[in-house]
Amino acid sequence: MKFAKYIESESIPEWRRAYLNYKGLKKKLKYVERFRRTKERRAAVQLDNTFQDIDDENASMDNWPKREYPTNAYYWKNDLTERRPSIMSRISSRFAGRSTSRPASFRSSFTALSVLDEVLYHASPSEREFFDSLDYELNKISRFYDEKEKECKLKLEALKVQIEFIAEYGRHLLDLGVKQRSFQQHTI
Protein backbone atom coordinates (compact mmCIF):
# COMPACT_ATOMS: atom_id res chain seq x y z
CA MET A 1 0.00 0.00 0.00
CA LYS A 2 1.34 3.44 -0.91
CA PHE A 3 2.13 5.72 2.02
CA ALA A 4 -0.30 8.47 0.94
CA LYS A 5 -3.15 5.96 0.77
CA TYR A 6 -2.13 4.56 4.15
CA ILE A 7 -2.26 8.04 5.68
CA GLU A 8 -5.73 8.60 4.21
CA SER A 9 -7.04 5.26 5.42
CA GLU A 10 -5.71 5.76 8.96
CA SER A 11 -6.69 9.41 9.32
CA ILE A 12 -9.07 10.74 11.93
CA PRO A 13 -11.80 12.58 9.98
CA GLU A 14 -12.06 15.61 12.27
CA TRP A 15 -8.27 16.07 12.17
CA ARG A 16 -7.86 15.79 8.39
CA ARG A 17 -7.76 19.55 7.90
CA ALA A 18 -4.52 19.63 9.88
CA TYR A 19 -2.81 16.70 8.19
CA LEU A 20 0.34 17.20 6.18
CA ASN A 21 -0.37 17.56 2.46
CA TYR A 22 1.83 14.59 1.65
CA LYS A 23 0.81 14.31 -2.01
CA GLY A 24 1.39 18.02 -2.69
CA LEU A 25 4.80 18.02 -1.01
CA LYS A 26 5.78 14.85 -2.85
CA LYS A 27 4.90 16.49 -6.19
CA LYS A 28 6.98 19.56 -5.33
CA LEU A 29 9.89 17.38 -4.27
CA LYS A 30 9.71 15.50 -7.57
CA TYR A 31 9.73 18.87 -9.37
CA VAL A 32 12.89 19.83 -7.44
CA GLU A 33 14.49 16.54 -8.50
CA ARG A 34 13.51 17.09 -12.16
CA PHE A 35 14.93 20.63 -12.00
CA ARG A 36 18.21 19.32 -10.59
CA ARG A 37 18.48 16.55 -13.18
CA THR A 38 17.83 19.05 -15.99
CA LYS A 39 20.41 21.42 -14.55
CA GLU A 40 22.96 18.60 -14.24
CA ARG A 41 22.29 17.52 -17.83
CA ARG A 42 22.80 21.09 -19.08
CA ALA A 43 26.06 21.35 -17.13
CA ALA A 44 27.24 18.00 -18.53
CA VAL A 45 26.41 19.09 -22.09
CA GLN A 46 28.17 22.41 -21.53
CA LEU A 47 31.24 20.65 -20.15
CA ASP A 48 31.16 18.14 -23.00
CA ASN A 49 30.95 20.99 -25.54
CA THR A 50 33.86 22.73 -23.84
CA PHE A 51 36.00 19.60 -24.04
CA GLN A 52 34.97 19.14 -27.67
CA ASP A 53 36.05 22.72 -28.43
CA ILE A 54 39.36 22.07 -26.66
CA ASP A 55 39.85 18.88 -28.64
CA ASP A 56 39.21 20.89 -31.82
CA GLU A 57 41.74 23.50 -30.69
CA ASN A 58 44.25 20.76 -29.93
CA ALA A 59 43.82 19.45 -33.45
CA SER A 60 44.45 22.91 -34.87
CA MET A 61 47.44 23.42 -32.52
CA ASP A 62 49.04 20.32 -33.88
CA ASN A 63 49.71 22.39 -36.99
CA TRP A 64 51.72 24.95 -35.00
CA PRO A 65 55.32 25.18 -36.11
CA LYS A 66 57.51 22.91 -34.08
CA ARG A 67 60.59 24.46 -32.55
CA GLU A 68 63.56 22.54 -31.43
CA TYR A 69 64.47 23.50 -27.89
CA PRO A 70 67.98 23.27 -26.64
CA THR A 71 68.73 20.44 -24.30
CA ASN A 72 70.04 22.87 -21.72
CA ALA A 73 67.45 23.02 -18.88
CA TYR A 74 68.00 26.78 -18.39
CA TYR A 75 66.77 27.58 -21.90
CA TRP A 76 63.89 25.13 -21.64
CA LYS A 77 62.41 26.81 -18.51
CA ASN A 78 62.83 30.38 -19.73
CA ASP A 79 61.86 30.13 -23.41
CA LEU A 80 58.06 30.33 -23.22
CA THR A 81 57.36 32.23 -26.40
CA GLU A 82 55.79 29.37 -28.30
CA ARG A 83 54.47 27.12 -25.52
CA ARG A 84 50.89 25.97 -25.81
CA PRO A 85 48.47 27.07 -23.10
CA SER A 86 47.69 24.30 -20.61
CA ILE A 87 44.40 22.46 -20.81
CA MET A 88 43.36 23.84 -17.40
CA SER A 89 43.91 27.43 -18.48
CA ARG A 90 41.91 26.78 -21.65
CA ILE A 91 39.02 25.23 -19.65
CA SER A 92 39.14 28.07 -17.15
CA SER A 93 39.03 30.64 -19.92
CA ARG A 94 35.87 28.99 -21.30
CA PHE A 95 34.02 29.54 -18.04
CA ALA A 96 35.59 32.87 -17.08
CA GLY A 97 33.15 35.72 -16.91
CA ARG A 98 30.06 33.52 -16.85
CA SER A 99 27.64 34.30 -14.08
CA THR A 100 26.53 31.50 -11.84
CA SER A 101 22.87 30.81 -11.23
CA ARG A 102 23.32 31.30 -7.49
CA PRO A 103 24.67 34.46 -5.90
CA ALA A 104 27.71 34.23 -3.69
CA SER A 105 27.26 33.88 0.03
CA PHE A 106 27.95 36.87 2.20
CA ARG A 107 28.35 37.59 5.88
CA SER A 108 29.09 40.78 7.66
CA SER A 109 28.93 42.07 11.19
CA PHE A 110 25.45 43.39 10.40
CA THR A 111 24.08 40.22 8.82
CA ALA A 112 24.03 36.88 10.52
CA LEU A 113 22.10 34.39 8.43
CA SER A 114 20.71 31.27 10.03
CA VAL A 115 21.61 27.94 8.48
CA LEU A 116 18.15 27.74 6.89
CA ASP A 117 18.46 31.30 5.52
CA GLU A 118 21.85 30.39 4.09
CA VAL A 119 20.41 27.27 2.43
CA LEU A 120 17.42 29.19 1.03
CA TYR A 121 19.72 31.95 -0.23
CA HIS A 122 21.48 29.39 -2.43
CA ALA A 123 18.40 27.34 -3.30
CA SER A 124 16.75 27.18 -6.70
CA PRO A 125 13.23 28.62 -7.12
CA SER A 126 11.70 25.12 -7.02
CA GLU A 127 13.60 24.33 -3.81
CA ARG A 128 12.44 27.60 -2.24
CA GLU A 129 8.85 26.78 -3.20
CA PHE A 130 9.20 23.35 -1.60
CA PHE A 131 10.59 24.84 1.63
CA ASP A 132 7.82 27.48 1.66
CA SER A 133 5.21 24.73 1.30
CA LEU A 134 6.90 22.67 4.00
CA ASP A 135 6.92 25.72 6.28
CA TYR A 136 3.21 26.32 5.56
CA GLU A 137 2.38 22.68 6.39
CA LEU A 138 4.40 22.88 9.61
CA ASN A 139 2.58 26.06 10.64
CA LYS A 140 -0.77 24.44 9.84
CA ILE A 141 0.05 21.47 12.07
CA SER A 142 1.41 23.75 14.79
CA ARG A 143 -1.75 25.90 14.78
CA PHE A 144 -3.89 22.75 14.99
CA TYR A 145 -1.80 21.43 17.88
CA ASP A 146 -2.05 24.77 19.71
CA GLU A 147 -5.83 24.76 19.18
CA LYS A 148 -6.17 21.23 20.54
CA GLU A 149 -3.90 22.05 23.47
CA LYS A 150 -6.11 25.04 24.38
CA GLU A 151 -9.21 22.82 24.12
CA CYS A 152 -7.58 20.26 26.42
CA LYS A 153 -6.62 22.94 28.95
CA LEU A 154 -10.20 24.26 28.95
CA LYS A 155 -11.54 20.73 29.44
CA LEU A 156 -9.04 20.16 32.26
CA GLU A 157 -10.15 23.36 34.00
CA ALA A 158 -13.82 22.33 33.57
CA LEU A 159 -13.03 18.90 35.04
CA LYS A 160 -11.22 20.50 37.99
CA VAL A 161 -14.27 22.70 38.67
CA GLN A 162 -16.58 19.67 38.40
CA ILE A 163 -14.36 17.68 40.78
CA GLU A 164 -14.39 20.60 43.22
CA PHE A 165 -18.22 20.76 43.02
CA ILE A 166 -18.47 17.01 43.59
CA ALA A 167 -16.06 17.21 46.53
CA GLU A 168 -18.00 20.15 48.01
CA TYR A 169 -21.29 18.31 47.53
CA GLY A 170 -19.78 15.19 49.14
CA ARG A 171 -18.67 17.22 52.17
CA HIS A 172 -22.14 18.75 52.33
CA LEU A 173 -23.76 15.27 52.28
CA LEU A 174 -21.39 14.09 54.99
CA ASP A 175 -22.29 17.08 57.13
CA LEU A 176 -26.01 16.35 56.55
CA GLY A 177 -25.51 12.67 57.40
CA VAL A 178 -23.67 13.51 60.61
CA LYS A 179 -26.35 16.03 61.61
CA GLN A 180 -29.15 13.55 60.86
CA ARG A 181 -27.53 10.81 62.95
CA SER A 182 -26.96 13.11 65.84
CA PHE A 183 -30.57 14.34 65.56
CA GLN A 184 -31.84 10.75 65.50
CA GLN A 185 -29.72 9.81 68.51
CA HIS A 186 -31.04 12.78 70.50
CA THR A 187 -34.64 11.96 69.70
CA ILE A 188 -34.40 8.39 70.83
mmCIF file of C-alpha atoms in Angstrom:
data_model
loop_
_atom_site.group_PDB
_atom_site.id
_atom_site.type_symbol
_atom_site.label_atom_id
_atom_site.label_comp_id
_atom_site.label_asym_id
_atom_site.label_seq_id
_atom_site.Cartn_x
_atom_site.Cartn_y
_atom_site.Cartn_z
ATOM 1 C CA MET A 1 0.000 0.000 0.000
ATOM 2 C CA LYS A 2 1.339 3.436 -0.906
ATOM 3 C CA PHE A 3 2.131 5.717 2.020
ATOM 4 C CA ALA A 4 -0.304 8.473 0.935
ATOM 5 C CA LYS A 5 -3.150 5.956 0.770
ATOM 6 C CA TYR A 6 -2.133 4.556 4.146
ATOM 7 C CA ILE A 7 -2.262 8.045 5.677
ATOM 8 C CA GLU A 8 -5.727 8.595 4.212
ATOM 9 C CA SER A 9 -7.035 5.258 5.416
ATOM 10 C CA GLU A 10 -5.706 5.761 8.955
ATOM 11 C CA SER A 11 -6.693 9.408 9.316
ATOM 12 C CA ILE A 12 -9.069 10.744 11.927
ATOM 13 C CA PRO A 13 -11.801 12.584 9.979
ATOM 14 C CA GLU A 14 -12.059 15.614 12.273
ATOM 15 C CA TRP A 15 -8.273 16.072 12.172
ATOM 16 C CA ARG A 16 -7.858 15.786 8.389
ATOM 17 C CA ARG A 17 -7.758 19.549 7.899
ATOM 18 C CA ALA A 18 -4.520 19.629 9.876
ATOM 19 C CA TYR A 19 -2.807 16.705 8.190
ATOM 20 C CA LEU A 20 0.340 17.205 6.180
ATOM 21 C CA ASN A 21 -0.365 17.559 2.458
ATOM 22 C CA TYR A 22 1.830 14.592 1.648
ATOM 23 C CA LYS A 23 0.807 14.311 -2.015
ATOM 24 C CA GLY A 24 1.390 18.016 -2.686
ATOM 25 C CA LEU A 25 4.797 18.020 -1.006
ATOM 26 C CA LYS A 26 5.783 14.853 -2.846
ATOM 27 C CA LYS A 27 4.902 16.493 -6.193
ATOM 28 C CA LYS A 28 6.977 19.565 -5.334
ATOM 29 C CA LEU A 29 9.887 17.382 -4.271
ATOM 30 C CA LYS A 30 9.709 15.502 -7.573
ATOM 31 C CA TYR A 31 9.733 18.873 -9.372
ATOM 32 C CA VAL A 32 12.892 19.833 -7.440
ATOM 33 C CA GLU A 33 14.494 16.544 -8.499
ATOM 34 C CA ARG A 34 13.513 17.091 -12.161
ATOM 35 C CA PHE A 35 14.928 20.632 -12.001
ATOM 36 C CA ARG A 36 18.214 19.324 -10.592
ATOM 37 C CA ARG A 37 18.479 16.553 -13.185
ATOM 38 C CA THR A 38 17.828 19.045 -15.986
ATOM 39 C CA LYS A 39 20.409 21.420 -14.554
ATOM 40 C CA GLU A 40 22.961 18.598 -14.236
ATOM 41 C CA ARG A 41 22.285 17.521 -17.828
ATOM 42 C CA ARG A 42 22.805 21.089 -19.076
ATOM 43 C CA ALA A 43 26.059 21.350 -17.127
ATOM 44 C CA ALA A 44 27.238 17.996 -18.525
ATOM 45 C CA VAL A 45 26.413 19.085 -22.085
ATOM 46 C CA GLN A 46 28.169 22.411 -21.526
ATOM 47 C CA LEU A 47 31.239 20.647 -20.154
ATOM 48 C CA ASP A 48 31.162 18.143 -23.004
ATOM 49 C CA ASN A 49 30.952 20.987 -25.539
ATOM 50 C CA THR A 50 33.859 22.733 -23.838
ATOM 51 C CA PHE A 51 36.003 19.605 -24.040
ATOM 52 C CA GLN A 52 34.968 19.139 -27.674
ATOM 53 C CA ASP A 53 36.054 22.720 -28.433
ATOM 54 C CA ILE A 54 39.359 22.074 -26.655
ATOM 55 C CA ASP A 55 39.852 18.881 -28.641
ATOM 56 C CA ASP A 56 39.213 20.886 -31.825
ATOM 57 C CA GLU A 57 41.741 23.499 -30.689
ATOM 58 C CA ASN A 58 44.249 20.756 -29.931
ATOM 59 C CA ALA A 59 43.823 19.449 -33.452
ATOM 60 C CA SER A 60 44.455 22.908 -34.869
ATOM 61 C CA MET A 61 47.445 23.422 -32.523
ATOM 62 C CA ASP A 62 49.045 20.315 -33.884
ATOM 63 C CA ASN A 63 49.709 22.385 -36.995
ATOM 64 C CA TRP A 64 51.719 24.951 -34.998
ATOM 65 C CA PRO A 65 55.319 25.182 -36.110
ATOM 66 C CA LYS A 66 57.515 22.908 -34.081
ATOM 67 C CA ARG A 67 60.588 24.456 -32.551
ATOM 68 C CA GLU A 68 63.555 22.543 -31.434
ATOM 69 C CA TYR A 69 64.472 23.496 -27.893
ATOM 70 C CA PRO A 70 67.985 23.274 -26.641
ATOM 71 C CA THR A 71 68.730 20.441 -24.303
ATOM 72 C CA ASN A 72 70.045 22.873 -21.717
ATOM 73 C CA ALA A 73 67.449 23.019 -18.881
ATOM 74 C CA TYR A 74 67.998 26.779 -18.393
ATOM 75 C CA TYR A 75 66.771 27.583 -21.896
ATOM 76 C CA TRP A 76 63.891 25.134 -21.636
ATOM 77 C CA LYS A 77 62.414 26.812 -18.508
ATOM 78 C CA ASN A 78 62.834 30.381 -19.734
ATOM 79 C CA ASP A 79 61.858 30.132 -23.407
ATOM 80 C CA LEU A 80 58.064 30.326 -23.220
ATOM 81 C CA THR A 81 57.362 32.232 -26.404
ATOM 82 C CA GLU A 82 55.790 29.369 -28.298
ATOM 83 C CA ARG A 83 54.470 27.118 -25.525
ATOM 84 C CA ARG A 84 50.895 25.971 -25.812
ATOM 85 C CA PRO A 85 48.469 27.075 -23.097
ATOM 86 C CA SER A 86 47.693 24.300 -20.608
ATOM 87 C CA ILE A 87 44.403 22.457 -20.813
ATOM 88 C CA MET A 88 43.360 23.841 -17.399
ATOM 89 C CA SER A 89 43.910 27.430 -18.481
ATOM 90 C CA ARG A 90 41.906 26.782 -21.654
ATOM 91 C CA ILE A 91 39.018 25.228 -19.654
ATOM 92 C CA SER A 92 39.135 28.073 -17.146
ATOM 93 C CA SER A 93 39.027 30.642 -19.918
ATOM 94 C CA ARG A 94 35.872 28.989 -21.296
ATOM 95 C CA PHE A 95 34.024 29.538 -18.038
ATOM 96 C CA ALA A 96 35.593 32.870 -17.078
ATOM 97 C CA GLY A 97 33.147 35.717 -16.905
ATOM 98 C CA ARG A 98 30.059 33.515 -16.852
ATOM 99 C CA SER A 99 27.640 34.299 -14.082
ATOM 100 C CA THR A 100 26.531 31.502 -11.837
ATOM 101 C CA SER A 101 22.874 30.812 -11.233
ATOM 102 C CA ARG A 102 23.317 31.297 -7.493
ATOM 103 C CA PRO A 103 24.666 34.463 -5.902
ATOM 104 C CA ALA A 104 27.707 34.232 -3.687
ATOM 105 C CA SER A 105 27.259 33.884 0.025
ATOM 106 C CA PHE A 106 27.952 36.865 2.201
ATOM 107 C CA ARG A 107 28.350 37.585 5.878
ATOM 108 C CA SER A 108 29.093 40.780 7.657
ATOM 109 C CA SER A 109 28.934 42.068 11.191
ATOM 110 C CA PHE A 110 25.454 43.393 10.400
ATOM 111 C CA THR A 111 24.083 40.217 8.821
ATOM 112 C CA ALA A 112 24.030 36.876 10.524
ATOM 113 C CA LEU A 113 22.101 34.394 8.434
ATOM 114 C CA SER A 114 20.713 31.270 10.028
ATOM 115 C CA VAL A 115 21.605 27.940 8.481
ATOM 116 C CA LEU A 116 18.152 27.745 6.887
ATOM 117 C CA ASP A 117 18.458 31.295 5.523
ATOM 118 C CA GLU A 118 21.851 30.392 4.087
ATOM 119 C CA VAL A 119 20.408 27.273 2.426
ATOM 120 C CA LEU A 120 17.423 29.190 1.025
ATOM 121 C CA TYR A 121 19.716 31.947 -0.227
ATOM 122 C CA HIS A 122 21.484 29.395 -2.428
ATOM 123 C CA ALA A 123 18.400 27.339 -3.304
ATOM 124 C CA SER A 124 16.752 27.180 -6.696
ATOM 125 C CA PRO A 125 13.231 28.617 -7.125
ATOM 126 C CA SER A 126 11.700 25.118 -7.019
ATOM 127 C CA GLU A 127 13.604 24.328 -3.807
ATOM 128 C CA ARG A 128 12.439 27.599 -2.235
ATOM 129 C CA GLU A 129 8.848 26.779 -3.204
ATOM 130 C CA PHE A 130 9.200 23.345 -1.595
ATOM 131 C CA PHE A 131 10.591 24.835 1.634
ATOM 132 C CA ASP A 132 7.824 27.478 1.657
ATOM 133 C CA SER A 133 5.213 24.729 1.302
ATOM 134 C CA LEU A 134 6.900 22.673 3.999
ATOM 135 C CA ASP A 135 6.919 25.719 6.284
ATOM 136 C CA TYR A 136 3.212 26.324 5.555
ATOM 137 C CA GLU A 137 2.385 22.684 6.393
ATOM 138 C CA LEU A 138 4.400 22.876 9.606
ATOM 139 C CA ASN A 139 2.584 26.062 10.637
ATOM 140 C CA LYS A 140 -0.771 24.441 9.839
ATOM 141 C CA ILE A 141 0.051 21.468 12.069
ATOM 142 C CA SER A 142 1.413 23.750 14.787
ATOM 143 C CA ARG A 143 -1.751 25.898 14.785
ATOM 144 C CA PHE A 144 -3.891 22.754 14.986
ATOM 145 C CA TYR A 145 -1.797 21.432 17.876
ATOM 146 C CA ASP A 146 -2.054 24.771 19.705
ATOM 147 C CA GLU A 147 -5.829 24.764 19.175
ATOM 148 C CA LYS A 148 -6.167 21.226 20.537
ATOM 149 C CA GLU A 149 -3.896 22.051 23.471
ATOM 150 C CA LYS A 150 -6.112 25.039 24.378
ATOM 151 C CA GLU A 151 -9.205 22.824 24.117
ATOM 152 C CA CYS A 152 -7.581 20.261 26.416
ATOM 153 C CA LYS A 153 -6.624 22.936 28.949
ATOM 154 C CA LEU A 154 -10.199 24.260 28.952
ATOM 155 C CA LYS A 155 -11.540 20.727 29.438
ATOM 156 C CA LEU A 156 -9.036 20.163 32.255
ATOM 157 C CA GLU A 157 -10.148 23.360 33.997
ATOM 158 C CA ALA A 158 -13.817 22.333 33.565
ATOM 159 C CA LEU A 159 -13.026 18.897 35.041
ATOM 160 C CA LYS A 160 -11.223 20.503 37.989
ATOM 161 C CA VAL A 161 -14.274 22.700 38.668
ATOM 162 C CA GLN A 162 -16.579 19.672 38.399
ATOM 163 C CA ILE A 163 -14.364 17.685 40.778
ATOM 164 C CA GLU A 164 -14.394 20.597 43.218
ATOM 165 C CA PHE A 165 -18.223 20.757 43.018
ATOM 166 C CA ILE A 166 -18.469 17.010 43.586
ATOM 167 C CA ALA A 167 -16.062 17.214 46.534
ATOM 168 C CA GLU A 168 -17.997 20.148 48.007
ATOM 169 C CA TYR A 169 -21.287 18.308 47.526
ATOM 170 C CA GLY A 170 -19.777 15.187 49.141
ATOM 171 C CA ARG A 171 -18.666 17.222 52.171
ATOM 172 C CA HIS A 172 -22.138 18.753 52.331
ATOM 173 C CA LEU A 173 -23.760 15.268 52.275
ATOM 174 C CA LEU A 174 -21.386 14.087 54.988
ATOM 175 C CA ASP A 175 -22.293 17.083 57.127
ATOM 176 C CA LEU A 176 -26.008 16.345 56.551
ATOM 177 C CA GLY A 177 -25.510 12.673 57.402
ATOM 178 C CA VAL A 178 -23.665 13.505 60.608
ATOM 179 C CA LYS A 179 -26.350 16.032 61.610
ATOM 180 C CA GLN A 180 -29.154 13.546 60.861
ATOM 181 C CA ARG A 181 -27.528 10.813 62.953
ATOM 182 C CA SER A 182 -26.964 13.110 65.840
ATOM 183 C CA PHE A 183 -30.566 14.337 65.563
ATOM 184 C CA GLN A 184 -31.844 10.747 65.503
ATOM 185 C CA GLN A 185 -29.725 9.812 68.509
ATOM 186 C CA HIS A 186 -31.037 12.782 70.497
ATOM 187 C CA THR A 187 -34.637 11.958 69.697
ATOM 188 C CA ILE A 188 -34.402 8.386 70.831
#
